[in-house]
Amino acid sequence: MRLSRYFLPVLKEDPKEAQIVSHRLMLRAGMIRQQAAGIYSWLPLGYKVLRRIEQIVHEEQQRAGHIPLLMPTLQPADLWRESGRYDDYGEEMLRIRDRHKRDLLYGPTNEEMITDIFRSGNISSYKDLPLTLYHIQWKFRDEIRPRFGVMRGREFLMKDGYNFDLTKEDALHAYNRHLVTYLRTYERMGLQAIPMRADGGPIGGDYTHEFLVLADTGESEVFYDSEITDLTFGDRQIDYDSKDQCQAVLEEFTSRYARTDETHDDALFQQVPEARRRVARGIEVGQIFYFGTKYSEPMGATVVTPDGSRVPVHMGSHGIGVSRLLGAIIEASHDDKGIIWPEGVTPFHAGIVNLKQGDSATDSACETIYAELRAAGLDPLYDDRDERAGAKFAGMDLIGLPWRVTVGPRGLANGKVELTNRRSGESEEMSPKDIVARLSSIYAPVLNTAVIDK
Amino acid sequence: MRLSRYFLPVLKEDPKEAQIVSHRLMLRAGMIRQQAAGIYSWLPLGYKVLRRIEQIVHEEQQRAGHIPLLMPTLQPADLWRESGRYDDYGEEMLRIRDRHKRDLLYGPTNEEMITDIFRSGNISSYKDLPLTLYHIQWKFRDEIRPRFGVMRGREFLMKDGYNFDLTKEDALHAYNRHLVTYLRTYERMGLQAIPMRADGGPIGGDYTHEFLVLADTGESEVFYDSEITDLTFGDRQIDYDSKDQCQAVLEEFTSRYARTDETHDDALFQQVPEARRRVARGIEVGQIFYFGTKYSEPMGATVVTPDGSRVPVHMGSHGIGVSRLLGAIIEASHDDKGIIWPEGVTPFHAGIVNLKQGDSATDSACETIYAELRAAGLDPLYDDRDERAGAKFAGMDLIGLPWRVTVGPRGLANGKVELTNRRSGESEEMSPKDIVARLSSIYAPVLNTAVIDK
């Protein structure tokens, strides 16, 4: 993309309404615009990151054999009356009445609807299980005091997935399998998200973990054994059908003490050696639940077992806060100049800064690098505006592209351009050809992520 | 995907509520499930087609340099009070009140919001134009009598794009450019959509064309010169910045008589030679508008001109009915056995039917073909269930994959499997290796569609 043709309304001043850094930087970098309290437009730059995050979530869910579908944003109230949650949910549920005076609601979650889809889907036999269905869809929670930008918005994008299994044991495998997919999902986004024992809340369930990203602005106080931050999932090959392999990952990542204030047990925490005890703050970016037959039983979602009897299926639900992740990533990765995007989610792979727009040699070198990066499958942003170098650098630092290519007449005289790393600030001179090769190799792991379903 | 792991709840019986073939086939093929009047879940097969259609729309918009963003589903009423449309819109607008008694609405369209984004986006100079922003988002129209499945639903997915230009002449170029992108978009979906002179309606504007797909079940009566159906856009290389090239395409595709009943002029129609006069029915799948300063003027969306004065920008809006397109494609492409997907939008590229599940040679041949098709970048559906051949064939015909690979012990004894075309019903025997080569070459034009923005 050429910046001269893009729509990137950056702000020079810090917006007054933003209390936390991610909100401030998303507004300043022209990523979002508030349209009503807690309701945002995703401007082109923000939308691009949102799509990258969504794509990673899709790929990791499908890698584990989970099947995508899409449920609507609006749901009939009757479905929630069946489960008993229509009256329980309180004022956070946005209730709507249509022209025929029928009660609808803007879905805050989808346990009822997915159970309805399952029970009406001609699945009669245990042989059709296991099954996990998921979607990524806009949801609404009418927060009394929306704030912190997309971190606590009202209209928000979430991935929610639901497993259907014959037995508790199978459903716990689904639970573990989701934990594995989530570890891998967050790491691809450059995040360390720690699974912590959590509370069931209104969805219910005894087995539940939240995934928390450590950040000073987090809404939860967290207590953990510092050994846990040494764990990485990395590029392991996992057979998602293997109960043993998934169970082993769960044990590896949840055997050390790690809890939020909701479930914190100080006596247990004191058993962690003092030097490893940490108290910090965290941002919740996902949660997994096993809740058994809580919905399948009242709603009649059953299958026939091998011995011919009919039993309600065992279910769980598993969520990732897709839109909130943008805020969490920025909270975890920024400096005083702006955002620092991890390579896995950056809106553009590299920025090209032309130091002397209008100079034919400089323009032509920029055009060549731009074209060659694109031919290599990369997505560069070329700042081709007639602006001072300082303004161009500040803009690139603010929007946080991980790599910057600087092209000026002086370097070109020696056949060199400059490659700068946003995080370290370190620069290196090299030929335009080497720039393309270097960036291609940096991004190879990000680009080679074709989904392999089973 | 292996069918044994998929969720494809096909119906054996014709659903009573479906009055038209696309609605009936989408229900029977397990593509959608109605959750409330005019509100659907997109089951895995339907969701897959929806995503393919969405992807084509994105690619063709970005090819023309249009910039994606995402506006929320809910909008504040105040924005619509500014333009005066809040009271005008009538009962089709779904009005919502939140817990703080603030008025919201579920957006039926986005002229006001995009104008608000533009005016607040620091665009002060004519040099920042031209600009076209678009999004693909769920919208709601509270139809009094929703019917025909996704063809006239209440919650529906639409692409809407908005151009911002300095002059009427520039805005008419944007209009023409959109017409070019739409022709190419529909053709990639295997559709012939004819631009017809239309009526401005509530969005307003003198320049507007609708795109209609001919089908007996269409909601509009259409009148046209039969020469128009001989036109195809094909694989032309267009410079979307060239006013002349885009204008030439507009003239080529709109110079012959083609109108809906809303704008039909019988005197003009009689000037078409009798043998070429056609009266038929059509389904509207898109519309383009130029409406000048209708929104920019009252809402204060202005730029500074070269001579230093400040003027409201010239705008237009341009829509494609994304979810409705699934219905339109099926109406235009089916037979009495089921759907016939065009290659550009088919949910799976080919179906593999194993005639003797459990036979080790047959299973192994199927596995090899399945793996090799996937390695070639194709997306096959392998019917690996223990079912009769007849049921497997009927299922594949119903869901409408364009190509079927049939693998049985008899053919394998001669080293052959069978490739069947869904539309013609013609079959050909060939080696498994040739199957992969053939399907790769059939789908090469569909898969090689990387987006080239400017």
PDB file of C-alpha atoms in Angstrom, chain B residues 240-411:
ATOM      1  CA  TYR B 240      -8.678   1.526 -12.613  1.00  0.00           C
ATOM      2  CA  ASP B 241      -7.206   5.022 -12.530  1.00  0.00           C
ATOM      3  CA  SER B 242      -7.991   5.569 -16.195  1.00  0.00           C
ATOM      4  CA  LYS B 243     -11.190   7.548 -16.610  1.00  0.00           C
ATOM      5  CA  ASP B 244     -11.339   6.650 -20.275  1.00  0.00           C
ATOM      6  CA  GLN B 245     -10.991   2.918 -19.754  1.00  0.00           C
ATOM      7  CA  CYS B 246     -13.655   2.791 -17.028  1.00  0.00           C
ATOM      8  CA  GLN B 247     -15.996   5.047 -19.010  1.00  0.00           C
ATOM      9  CA  ALA B 248     -15.614   2.773 -22.036  1.00  0.00           C
ATOM     10  CA  VAL B 249     -16.654  -0.246 -19.979  1.00  0.00           C
ATOM     11  CA  LEU B 250     -19.681   1.629 -18.634  1.00  0.00           C
ATOM     12  CA  GLU B 251     -20.712   2.551 -22.160  1.00  0.00           C
ATOM     13  CA  GLU B 252     -20.224  -0.962 -23.456  1.00  0.00           C
ATOM     14  CA  PHE B 253     -22.358  -2.501 -20.719  1.00  0.00           C
ATOM     15  CA  THR B 254     -25.066   0.153 -20.382  1.00  0.00           C
ATOM     16  CA  SER B 255     -25.695   1.471 -23.859  1.00  0.00           C
ATOM     17  CA  ARG B 256     -28.275  -1.188 -24.695  1.00  0.00           C
ATOM     18  CA  TYR B 257     -31.752  -1.081 -23.231  1.00  0.00           C
ATOM     19  CA  ALA B 258     -31.931  -2.799 -19.845  1.00  0.00           C
ATOM     20  CA  ARG B 259     -34.289  -1.620 -17.125  1.00  0.00           C
ATOM     21  CA  THR B 260     -36.348  -2.913 -14.252  1.00  0.00           C
ATOM     22  CA  ASP B 261     -40.062  -2.257 -13.959  1.00  0.00           C
ATOM     23  CA  GLU B 262     -39.273   0.772 -11.780  1.00  0.00           C
ATOM     24  CA  THR B 263     -37.653   2.718 -14.602  1.00  0.00           C
ATOM     25  CA  HIS B 264     -39.034   0.903 -17.634  1.00  0.00           C
ATOM     26  CA  ASP B 265     -39.941   3.163 -20.561  1.00  0.00           C
ATOM     27  CA  ASP B 266     -42.009   1.289 -23.085  1.00  0.00           C
ATOM     28  CA  ALA B 267     -41.535   3.812 -25.868  1.00  0.00           C
ATOM     29  CA  LEU B 268     -37.777   3.409 -25.659  1.00  0.00           C
ATOM     30  CA  PHE B 269     -38.068  -0.355 -25.354  1.00  0.00           C
ATOM     31  CA  GLN B 270     -40.072  -0.477 -28.601  1.00  0.00           C
ATOM     32  CA  GLN B 271     -37.057   0.945 -30.417  1.00  0.00           C
ATOM     33  CA  VAL B 272     -35.180  -2.298 -29.723  1.00  0.00           C
ATOM     34  CA  PRO B 273     -35.666  -4.647 -32.714  1.00  0.00           C
ATOM     35  CA  GLU B 274     -38.508  -6.987 -31.824  1.00  0.00           C
ATOM     36  CA  ALA B 275     -36.398 -10.148 -32.082  1.00  0.00           C
ATOM     37  CA  ARG B 276     -34.058  -8.826 -29.390  1.00  0.00           C
ATOM     38  CA  ARG B 277     -36.694  -7.567 -26.930  1.00  0.00           C
ATOM     39  CA  ARG B 278     -36.794  -9.660 -23.772  1.00  0.00           C
ATOM     40  CA  VAL B 279     -39.067  -9.532 -20.752  1.00  0.00           C
ATOM     41  CA  ALA B 280     -37.930 -11.678 -17.841  1.00  0.00           C
ATOM     42  CA  ARG B 281     -37.415 -11.649 -14.104  1.00  0.00           C
ATOM     43  CA  GLY B 282     -34.278 -10.729 -12.204  1.00  0.00           C
ATOM     44  CA  ILE B 283     -32.704 -10.851  -8.762  1.00  0.00           C
ATOM     45  CA  GLU B 284     -30.960  -7.695  -7.604  1.00  0.00           C
ATOM     46  CA  VAL B 285     -27.459  -8.471  -6.343  1.00  0.00           C
ATOM     47  CA  GLY B 286     -25.934  -5.004  -6.219  1.00  0.00           C
ATOM     48  CA  GLN B 287     -26.439  -1.324  -6.821  1.00  0.00           C
ATOM     49  CA  ILE B 288     -24.215   1.698  -7.418  1.00  0.00           C
ATOM     50  CA  PHE B 289     -25.136   5.333  -6.729  1.00  0.00           C
ATOM     51  CA  TYR B 290     -23.726   8.764  -7.264  1.00  0.00           C
ATOM     52  CA  PHE B 291     -25.449  11.202  -4.923  1.00  0.00           C
ATOM     53  CA  GLY B 292     -23.115  14.203  -4.921  1.00  0.00           C
ATOM     54  CA  THR B 293     -23.149  16.313  -1.778  1.00  0.00           C
ATOM     55  CA  LYS B 294     -26.386  14.980  -0.276  1.00  0.00           C
ATOM     56  CA  TYR B 295     -24.621  13.835   2.920  1.00  0.00           C
ATOM     57  CA  SER B 296     -21.354  15.789   2.821  1.00  0.00           C
ATOM     58  CA  GLU B 297     -23.105  19.141   2.753  1.00  0.00           C
ATOM     59  CA  PRO B 298     -25.404  18.802   5.804  1.00  0.00           C
ATOM     60  CA  MET B 299     -22.744  16.849   7.705  1.00  0.00           C
ATOM     61  CA  GLY B 300     -19.839  19.150   6.883  1.00  0.00           C
ATOM     62  CA  ALA B 301     -17.524  16.750   5.064  1.00  0.00           C
ATOM     63  CA  THR B 302     -15.370  19.197   3.133  1.00  0.00           C
ATOM     64  CA  VAL B 303     -11.901  19.652   1.621  1.00  0.00           C
ATOM     65  CA  VAL B 304      -9.851  22.649   0.576  1.00  0.00           C
ATOM     66  CA  THR B 305      -9.651  23.053  -3.202  1.00  0.00           C
ATOM     67  CA  PRO B 306      -6.567  24.098  -5.207  1.00  0.00           C
ATOM     68  CA  ASP B 307      -7.795  27.713  -5.060  1.00  0.00           C
ATOM     69  CA  GLY B 308      -8.084  27.640  -1.263  1.00  0.00           C
ATOM     70  CA  SER B 309     -11.864  27.490  -0.887  1.00  0.00           C
ATOM     71  CA  ARG B 310     -13.614  24.789   1.113  1.00  0.00           C
ATOM     72  CA  VAL B 311     -16.196  22.577  -0.629  1.00  0.00           C
ATOM     73  CA  PRO B 312     -18.254  19.533   0.320  1.00  0.00           C
ATOM     74  CA  VAL B 313     -16.966  16.323  -1.253  1.00  0.00           C
ATOM     75  CA  HIS B 314     -18.844  14.454  -3.955  1.00  0.00           C
ATOM     76  CA  MET B 315     -19.865  11.009  -2.846  1.00  0.00           C
ATOM     77  CA  GLY B 316     -21.482   7.823  -3.993  1.00  0.00           C
ATOM     78  CA  SER B 317     -22.328   4.511  -2.383  1.00  0.00           C
ATOM     79  CA  HIS B 318     -22.047   1.080  -3.860  1.00  0.00           C
ATOM     80  CA  GLY B 319     -23.459  -2.143  -2.476  1.00  0.00           C
ATOM     81  CA  ILE B 320     -23.235  -5.875  -3.065  1.00  0.00           C
ATOM     82  CA  GLY B 321     -25.657  -8.216  -1.317  1.00  0.00           C
ATOM     83  CA  VAL B 322     -23.137 -10.776  -0.101  1.00  0.00           C
ATOM     84  CA  SER B 323     -25.421 -13.191   1.765  1.00  0.00           C
ATOM     85  CA  ARG B 324     -28.172 -12.841  -0.818  1.00  0.00           C
ATOM     86  CA  LEU B 325     -25.697 -13.845  -3.536  1.00  0.00           C
ATOM     87  CA  LEU B 326     -25.733 -17.431  -2.293  1.00  0.00           C
ATOM     88  CA  GLY B 327     -29.434 -17.572  -3.039  1.00  0.00           C
ATOM     89  CA  ALA B 328     -28.986 -15.849  -6.397  1.00  0.00           C
ATOM     90  CA  ILE B 329     -26.233 -18.233  -7.474  1.00  0.00           C
ATOM     91  CA  ILE B 330     -28.355 -21.256  -6.583  1.00  0.00           C
ATOM     92  CA  GLU B 331     -31.412 -19.836  -8.346  1.00  0.00           C
ATOM     93  CA  ALA B 332     -29.250 -19.452 -11.455  1.00  0.00           C
ATOM     94  CA  SER B 333     -27.386 -22.748 -11.117  1.00  0.00           C
ATOM     95  CA  HIS B 334     -29.161 -25.933 -10.007  1.00  0.00           C
ATOM     96  CA  ASP B 335     -31.013 -28.937 -11.373  1.00  0.00           C
ATOM     97  CA  ASP B 336     -33.508 -31.369  -9.900  1.00  0.00           C
ATOM     98  CA  LYS B 337     -30.756 -33.208  -8.020  1.00  0.00           C
ATOM     99  CA  GLY B 338     -29.479 -30.156  -6.195  1.00  0.00           C
ATOM    100  CA  ILE B 339     -27.095 -27.231  -6.357  1.00  0.00           C
ATOM    101  CA  ILE B 340     -24.421 -26.826  -9.054  1.00  0.00           C
ATOM    102  CA  TRP B 341     -21.717 -24.517  -7.689  1.00  0.00           C
ATOM    103  CA  PRO B 342     -19.617 -22.497 -10.091  1.00  0.00           C
ATOM    104  CA  GLU B 343     -15.932 -23.261  -9.530  1.00  0.00           C
ATOM    105  CA  GLY B 344     -15.245 -19.761  -8.208  1.00  0.00           C
ATOM    106  CA  VAL B 345     -17.436 -20.165  -5.125  1.00  0.00           C
ATOM    107  CA  THR B 346     -17.795 -23.896  -4.529  1.00  0.00           C
ATOM    108  CA  PRO B 347     -17.386 -24.814  -0.853  1.00  0.00           C
ATOM    109  CA  PHE B 348     -15.112 -27.725  -1.752  1.00  0.00           C
ATOM    110  CA  HIS B 349     -13.310 -28.053  -5.041  1.00  0.00           C
ATOM    111  CA  ALA B 350     -14.114 -31.730  -5.513  1.00  0.00           C
ATOM    112  CA  GLY B 351     -15.831 -34.580  -3.747  1.00  0.00           C
ATOM    113  CA  ILE B 352     -14.150 -37.938  -3.360  1.00  0.00           C
ATOM    114  CA  VAL B 353     -16.514 -40.888  -3.189  1.00  0.00           C
ATOM    115  CA  ASN B 354     -15.133 -44.131  -1.840  1.00  0.00           C
ATOM    116  CA  LEU B 355     -17.330 -46.918  -3.245  1.00  0.00           C
ATOM    117  CA  LYS B 356     -16.063 -49.541  -0.827  1.00  0.00           C
ATOM    118  CA  GLN B 357     -15.126 -48.007   2.490  1.00  0.00           C
ATOM    119  CA  GLY B 358     -13.080 -50.504   4.470  1.00  0.00           C
ATOM    120  CA  ASP B 359     -11.472 -52.113   1.430  1.00  0.00           C
ATOM    121  CA  SER B 360      -7.798 -51.465   1.946  1.00  0.00           C
ATOM    122  CA  ALA B 361      -6.861 -50.783  -1.694  1.00  0.00           C
ATOM    123  CA  THR B 362      -9.823 -48.445  -2.209  1.00  0.00           C
ATOM    124  CA  ASP B 363      -9.255 -46.650   1.079  1.00  0.00           C
ATOM    125  CA  SER B 364      -5.606 -46.215   0.299  1.00  0.00           C
ATOM    126  CA  ALA B 365      -6.263 -44.861  -3.211  1.00  0.00           C
ATOM    127  CA  CYS B 366      -8.747 -42.371  -1.742  1.00  0.00           C
ATOM    128  CA  GLU B 367      -6.287 -41.282   0.919  1.00  0.00           C
ATOM    129  CA  THR B 368      -3.609 -40.705  -1.692  1.00  0.00           C
ATOM    130  CA  ILE B 369      -5.882 -38.649  -3.929  1.00  0.00           C
ATOM    131  CA  TYR B 370      -7.134 -36.693  -0.925  1.00  0.00           C
ATOM    132  CA  ALA B 371      -3.604 -35.930   0.255  1.00  0.00           C
ATOM    133  CA  GLU B 372      -2.347 -35.004  -3.203  1.00  0.00           C
ATOM    134  CA  LEU B 373      -5.247 -32.713  -3.974  1.00  0.00           C
ATOM    135  CA  ARG B 374      -4.581 -30.937  -0.681  1.00  0.00           C
ATOM    136  CA  ALA B 375      -0.883 -30.740  -1.393  1.00  0.00           C
ATOM    137  CA  ALA B 376      -1.818 -29.058  -4.696  1.00  0.00           C
ATOM    138  CA  GLY B 377      -3.650 -26.351  -2.759  1.00  0.00           C
ATOM    139  CA  LEU B 378      -7.128 -27.736  -3.437  1.00  0.00           C
ATOM    140  CA  ASP B 379      -9.840 -28.270  -0.860  1.00  0.00           C
ATOM    141  CA  PRO B 380     -11.531 -31.661  -1.369  1.00  0.00           C
ATOM    142  CA  LEU B 381     -14.383 -33.235   0.593  1.00  0.00           C
ATOM    143  CA  TYR B 382     -13.779 -36.937   1.108  1.00  0.00           C
ATOM    144  CA  ASP B 383     -16.904 -39.004   1.768  1.00  0.00           C
ATOM    145  CA  ASP B 384     -15.285 -41.628   3.972  1.00  0.00           C
ATOM    146  CA  ARG B 385     -18.511 -42.790   5.600  1.00  0.00           C
ATOM    147  CA  ASP B 386     -19.653 -46.396   5.516  1.00  0.00           C
ATOM    148  CA  GLU B 387     -22.641 -45.694   3.274  1.00  0.00           C
ATOM    149  CA  ARG B 388     -24.145 -47.064   0.054  1.00  0.00           C
ATOM    150  CA  ALA B 389     -22.731 -45.633  -3.183  1.00  0.00           C
ATOM    151  CA  GLY B 390     -26.177 -44.333  -4.139  1.00  0.00           C
ATOM    152  CA  ALA B 391     -26.507 -42.310  -0.965  1.00  0.00           C
ATOM    153  CA  LYS B 392     -23.010 -40.896  -1.405  1.00  0.00           C
ATOM    154  CA  PHE B 393     -23.744 -39.864  -5.003  1.00  0.00           C
ATOM    155  CA  ALA B 394     -27.059 -38.277  -4.049  1.00  0.00           C
ATOM    156  CA  GLY B 395     -25.391 -36.346  -1.256  1.00  0.00           C
ATOM    157  CA  MET B 396     -22.642 -35.018  -3.524  1.00  0.00           C
ATOM    158  CA  ASP B 397     -25.214 -34.043  -6.158  1.00  0.00           C
ATOM    159  CA  LEU B 398     -27.317 -32.236  -3.564  1.00  0.00           C
ATOM    160  CA  ILE B 399     -24.472 -30.145  -2.151  1.00  0.00           C
ATOM    161  CA  GLY B 400     -23.355 -29.410  -5.691  1.00  0.00           C
ATOM    162  CA  LEU B 401     -19.568 -29.746  -5.839  1.00  0.00           C
ATOM    163  CA  PRO B 402     -18.587 -29.163  -9.484  1.00  0.00           C
ATOM    164  CA  TRP B 403     -16.367 -32.256  -9.701  1.00  0.00           C
ATOM    165  CA  ARG B 404     -16.641 -35.734  -8.238  1.00  0.00           C
ATOM    166  CA  VAL B 405     -13.887 -38.321  -8.055  1.00  0.00           C
ATOM    167  CA  THR B 406     -15.267 -41.849  -7.754  1.00  0.00           C
ATOM    168  CA  VAL B 407     -12.948 -44.560  -6.497  1.00  0.00           C
ATOM    169  CA  GLY B 408     -13.954 -48.233  -6.566  1.00  0.00           C
ATOM    170  CA  PRO B 409     -12.271 -51.626  -6.640  1.00  0.00           C
ATOM    171  CA  ARG B 410     -13.259 -52.372 -10.238  1.00  0.00           C
ATOM    172  CA  GLY B 411     -11.698 -49.225 -11.696  1.00  0.00           C
TER     173      GLY B 411
END
